[in-house]
Amino acid sequence: MSETEPCPCGSGQAYARCCCPFVEGGEPAPTAEALMRSRYTAYARRQVPYLLASWHPSTRPARLELEEELRWQGLTVLATAKGGPADVDGIVEFEAVFAFQGHQQRLRERSRFVHEAGQWFYVEGVELPATSAKTGRNEPCPCGSGKKHKKCCLGKADPPAA
């Protein structure tokens, strides 16, 4: 990725100034939301070592294998509770758009994080029903690119079957 390429997390910042210091630089994320965004970015960039390192040891899997065909296309943070620099825990609710086997899908999750020894960790997530509203062709793309949906992800993957 170039220095100015947008971060996959949809923050609107360049990857180099957004999630890169956490995913590739070893810096701890300052908030639960920052960790969640960096983990989304790590999934999008297939950075398994970071995903495992940022997972709390009490719930961390021994191995993590990512689906080759899965492509993350956008992230929207819906709500946060606590999760600030001085908090010991936090909740982040988000919705992520992805394509798998040619079909666009949505994942909505409420994730729990803990802050221990100066570092945030992902503990667990509860999957929630994804929003049912479909993105219109002329609406902004949910991936955060700034393009209309018809000029972006709508053309990249077929919508899920109804």
mmCIF file of C-alpha atoms in Angstrom:
data_model
loop_
_atom_site.group_PDB
_atom_site.id
_atom_site.type_symbol
_atom_site.label_atom_id
_atom_site.label_comp_id
_atom_site.label_asym_id
_atom_site.label_seq_id
_atom_site.Cartn_x
_atom_site.Cartn_y
_atom_site.Cartn_z
ATOM 1 C CA MET A 1 0.000 0.000 0.000
ATOM 2 C CA SER A 2 1.183 3.489 -0.762
ATOM 3 C CA GLU A 3 1.584 6.163 1.914
ATOM 4 C CA THR A 4 -1.646 7.852 0.787
ATOM 5 C CA GLU A 5 -3.824 4.808 0.074
ATOM 6 C CA PRO A 6 -6.986 4.877 2.226
ATOM 7 C CA CYS A 7 -7.088 2.632 5.253
ATOM 8 C CA PRO A 8 -9.376 -0.395 4.784
ATOM 9 C CA CYS A 9 -11.123 0.442 8.092
ATOM 10 C CA GLY A 10 -13.018 3.286 6.425
ATOM 11 C CA SER A 11 -11.738 6.036 8.719
ATOM 12 C CA GLY A 12 -10.937 8.256 5.751
ATOM 13 C CA GLN A 13 -7.285 8.435 6.785
ATOM 14 C CA ALA A 14 -4.308 7.016 4.936
ATOM 15 C CA TYR A 15 -3.386 3.483 6.011
ATOM 16 C CA ALA A 16 0.124 4.644 6.987
ATOM 17 C CA ARG A 17 -1.342 7.077 9.565
ATOM 18 C CA CYS A 18 -4.320 4.982 10.655
ATOM 19 C CA CYS A 19 -4.081 1.226 11.303
ATOM 20 C CA CYS A 20 -0.565 0.532 9.996
ATOM 21 C CA PRO A 21 1.198 1.530 13.257
ATOM 22 C CA PHE A 22 -0.878 -1.098 15.088
ATOM 23 C CA VAL A 23 -1.016 -3.859 12.452
ATOM 24 C CA GLU A 24 2.589 -3.598 11.257
ATOM 25 C CA GLY A 25 4.366 -1.336 13.751
ATOM 26 C CA GLY A 26 3.690 -3.017 17.060
ATOM 27 C CA GLU A 27 2.100 0.069 18.643
ATOM 28 C CA PRO A 28 -0.830 -0.674 20.986
ATOM 29 C CA ALA A 29 -4.228 0.646 19.877
ATOM 30 C CA PRO A 30 -5.314 3.479 22.225
ATOM 31 C CA THR A 31 -9.026 2.526 22.341
ATOM 32 C CA ALA A 32 -11.272 -0.488 21.832
ATOM 33 C CA GLU A 33 -12.618 1.075 18.623
ATOM 34 C CA ALA A 34 -9.097 1.626 17.283
ATOM 35 C CA LEU A 35 -8.297 -2.036 18.000
ATOM 36 C CA MET A 36 -11.513 -3.177 16.321
ATOM 37 C CA ARG A 37 -10.726 -1.049 13.230
ATOM 38 C CA SER A 38 -7.170 -2.371 13.121
ATOM 39 C CA ARG A 39 -8.417 -5.956 13.404
ATOM 40 C CA TYR A 40 -10.822 -5.371 10.503
ATOM 41 C CA THR A 41 -7.869 -3.986 8.535
ATOM 42 C CA ALA A 42 -5.802 -7.034 9.488
ATOM 43 C CA TYR A 43 -8.557 -9.321 8.191
ATOM 44 C CA ALA A 44 -8.723 -7.307 4.956
ATOM 45 C CA ARG A 45 -4.923 -7.452 4.572
ATOM 46 C CA ARG A 46 -4.680 -11.074 5.772
ATOM 47 C CA GLN A 47 -2.370 -10.260 8.708
ATOM 48 C CA VAL A 48 -2.962 -13.396 10.808
ATOM 49 C CA PRO A 49 -0.086 -12.784 13.285
ATOM 50 C CA TYR A 50 -1.630 -9.450 14.311
ATOM 51 C CA LEU A 51 -5.088 -10.967 14.628
ATOM 52 C CA LEU A 52 -3.787 -13.643 16.982
ATOM 53 C CA ALA A 53 -1.622 -11.210 18.989
ATOM 54 C CA SER A 54 -4.569 -8.824 19.502
ATOM 55 C CA TRP A 55 -6.894 -11.649 20.632
ATOM 56 C CA HIS A 56 -7.149 -12.139 24.402
ATOM 57 C CA PRO A 57 -5.272 -15.289 25.519
ATOM 58 C CA SER A 58 -8.388 -16.640 27.284
ATOM 59 C CA THR A 59 -10.327 -16.907 23.998
ATOM 60 C CA ARG A 60 -7.575 -16.929 21.347
ATOM 61 C CA PRO A 61 -7.665 -19.892 18.963
ATOM 62 C CA ALA A 62 -4.509 -21.937 18.512
ATOM 63 C CA ARG A 63 -4.631 -21.317 14.733
ATOM 64 C CA LEU A 64 -6.504 -18.992 12.429
ATOM 65 C CA GLU A 65 -7.059 -19.778 8.776
ATOM 66 C CA LEU A 66 -8.695 -17.152 6.593
ATOM 67 C CA GLU A 67 -10.924 -18.021 3.644
ATOM 68 C CA GLU A 68 -9.058 -17.361 0.387
ATOM 69 C CA GLU A 69 -12.220 -16.255 -1.434
ATOM 70 C CA LEU A 70 -13.422 -13.830 1.251
ATOM 71 C CA ARG A 71 -12.889 -10.123 0.441
ATOM 72 C CA TRP A 72 -13.673 -7.444 3.018
ATOM 73 C CA GLN A 73 -15.283 -4.422 1.362
ATOM 74 C CA GLY A 74 -16.333 -1.976 4.068
ATOM 75 C CA LEU A 75 -16.760 -1.260 7.740
ATOM 76 C CA THR A 76 -19.226 0.881 9.665
ATOM 77 C CA VAL A 77 -18.906 1.379 13.409
ATOM 78 C CA LEU A 78 -22.466 1.558 14.740
ATOM 79 C CA ALA A 79 -21.921 2.125 18.479
ATOM 80 C CA THR A 80 -19.312 2.069 21.221
ATOM 81 C CA ALA A 81 -19.607 1.769 24.996
ATOM 82 C CA LYS A 82 -16.631 2.645 27.149
ATOM 83 C CA GLY A 83 -13.406 1.428 25.544
ATOM 84 C CA GLY A 84 -11.461 4.655 26.068
ATOM 85 C CA PRO A 85 -7.808 4.963 27.106
ATOM 86 C CA ALA A 86 -8.677 4.921 30.841
ATOM 87 C CA ASP A 87 -11.303 2.134 30.670
ATOM 88 C CA VAL A 88 -10.708 -1.533 31.502
ATOM 89 C CA ASP A 89 -13.283 -2.847 29.049
ATOM 90 C CA GLY A 90 -15.331 -1.745 26.081
ATOM 91 C CA ILE A 91 -17.939 -2.773 23.546
ATOM 92 C CA VAL A 92 -17.916 -1.953 19.827
ATOM 93 C CA GLU A 93 -20.834 -2.753 17.558
ATOM 94 C CA PHE A 94 -20.077 -2.745 13.856
ATOM 95 C CA GLU A 95 -21.251 -3.920 10.472
ATOM 96 C CA ALA A 96 -18.826 -5.190 7.857
ATOM 97 C CA VAL A 97 -19.538 -5.826 4.192
ATOM 98 C CA PHE A 98 -17.743 -8.677 2.460
ATOM 99 C CA ALA A 99 -17.913 -10.756 -0.677
ATOM 100 C CA PHE A 100 -17.683 -14.524 -0.498
ATOM 101 C CA GLN A 101 -18.044 -16.870 -3.448
ATOM 102 C CA GLY A 102 -19.389 -14.044 -5.589
ATOM 103 C CA HIS A 103 -22.062 -12.888 -3.140
ATOM 104 C CA GLN A 104 -22.020 -9.688 -1.124
ATOM 105 C CA GLN A 105 -22.910 -10.226 2.531
ATOM 106 C CA ARG A 106 -22.981 -8.313 5.803
ATOM 107 C CA LEU A 107 -21.702 -9.221 9.238
ATOM 108 C CA ARG A 108 -23.035 -7.309 12.226
ATOM 109 C CA GLU A 109 -21.345 -7.970 15.537
ATOM 110 C CA ARG A 110 -21.136 -6.640 19.086
ATOM 111 C CA SER A 111 -17.548 -7.237 20.189
ATOM 112 C CA ARG A 112 -16.161 -7.167 23.714
ATOM 113 C CA PHE A 113 -12.660 -5.883 24.477
ATOM 114 C CA VAL A 114 -10.500 -5.673 27.608
ATOM 115 C CA HIS A 115 -7.594 -3.381 28.423
ATOM 116 C CA GLU A 116 -4.769 -5.148 30.267
ATOM 117 C CA ALA A 117 -1.186 -4.060 30.894
ATOM 118 C CA GLY A 118 -1.563 -1.058 28.578
ATOM 119 C CA GLN A 119 -2.972 -3.031 25.640
ATOM 120 C CA TRP A 120 -6.469 -3.629 24.268
ATOM 121 C CA PHE A 121 -7.484 -7.197 23.410
ATOM 122 C CA TYR A 122 -10.463 -8.614 21.526
ATOM 123 C CA VAL A 123 -12.272 -11.105 23.792
ATOM 124 C CA GLU A 124 -15.376 -12.244 21.940
ATOM 125 C CA GLY A 125 -18.141 -11.155 19.632
ATOM 126 C CA VAL A 126 -21.848 -11.830 19.377
ATOM 127 C CA GLU A 127 -23.222 -11.878 15.847
ATOM 128 C CA LEU A 128 -26.363 -9.796 15.404
ATOM 129 C CA PRO A 129 -28.856 -9.769 12.538
ATOM 130 C CA ALA A 130 -27.429 -7.688 9.697
ATOM 131 C CA THR A 131 -29.382 -4.669 8.591
ATOM 132 C CA SER A 132 -31.885 -5.525 5.917
ATOM 133 C CA ALA A 133 -31.914 -2.213 4.095
ATOM 134 C CA LYS A 134 -30.271 -2.587 0.718
ATOM 135 C CA THR A 135 -27.893 0.056 -0.556
ATOM 136 C CA GLY A 136 -29.347 1.830 -3.562
ATOM 137 C CA ARG A 137 -27.360 2.036 -6.789
ATOM 138 C CA ASN A 138 -26.892 5.813 -6.468
ATOM 139 C CA GLU A 139 -26.180 5.876 -2.722
ATOM 140 C CA PRO A 140 -22.635 6.053 -1.325
ATOM 141 C CA CYS A 141 -20.990 2.628 -1.307
ATOM 142 C CA PRO A 142 -20.980 1.000 2.164
ATOM 143 C CA CYS A 143 -17.256 0.218 1.760
ATOM 144 C CA GLY A 144 -16.446 3.874 2.432
ATOM 145 C CA SER A 145 -14.745 4.559 -0.917
ATOM 146 C CA GLY A 146 -16.769 7.719 -1.508
ATOM 147 C CA LYS A 147 -18.004 6.383 -4.856
ATOM 148 C CA LYS A 148 -21.584 5.589 -5.738
ATOM 149 C CA HIS A 149 -22.495 1.969 -4.999
ATOM 150 C CA LYS A 150 -23.085 1.210 -8.704
ATOM 151 C CA LYS A 151 -19.541 2.382 -9.570
ATOM 152 C CA CYS A 152 -17.892 0.479 -6.729
ATOM 153 C CA CYS A 153 -18.812 -2.744 -4.915
ATOM 154 C CA LEU A 154 -22.122 -3.331 -6.708
ATOM 155 C CA GLY A 155 -20.102 -4.170 -9.807
ATOM 156 C CA LYS A 156 -17.587 -6.330 -7.908
ATOM 157 C CA ALA A 157 -19.906 -8.955 -6.483
ATOM 158 C CA ASP A 158 -23.418 -10.178 -7.041
ATOM 159 C CA PRO A 159 -25.819 -9.223 -4.252
ATOM 160 C CA PRO A 160 -26.881 -12.083 -1.981
ATOM 161 C CA ALA A 161 -29.888 -14.095 -3.090
ATOM 162 C CA ALA A 162 -33.101 -12.946 -1.423
#
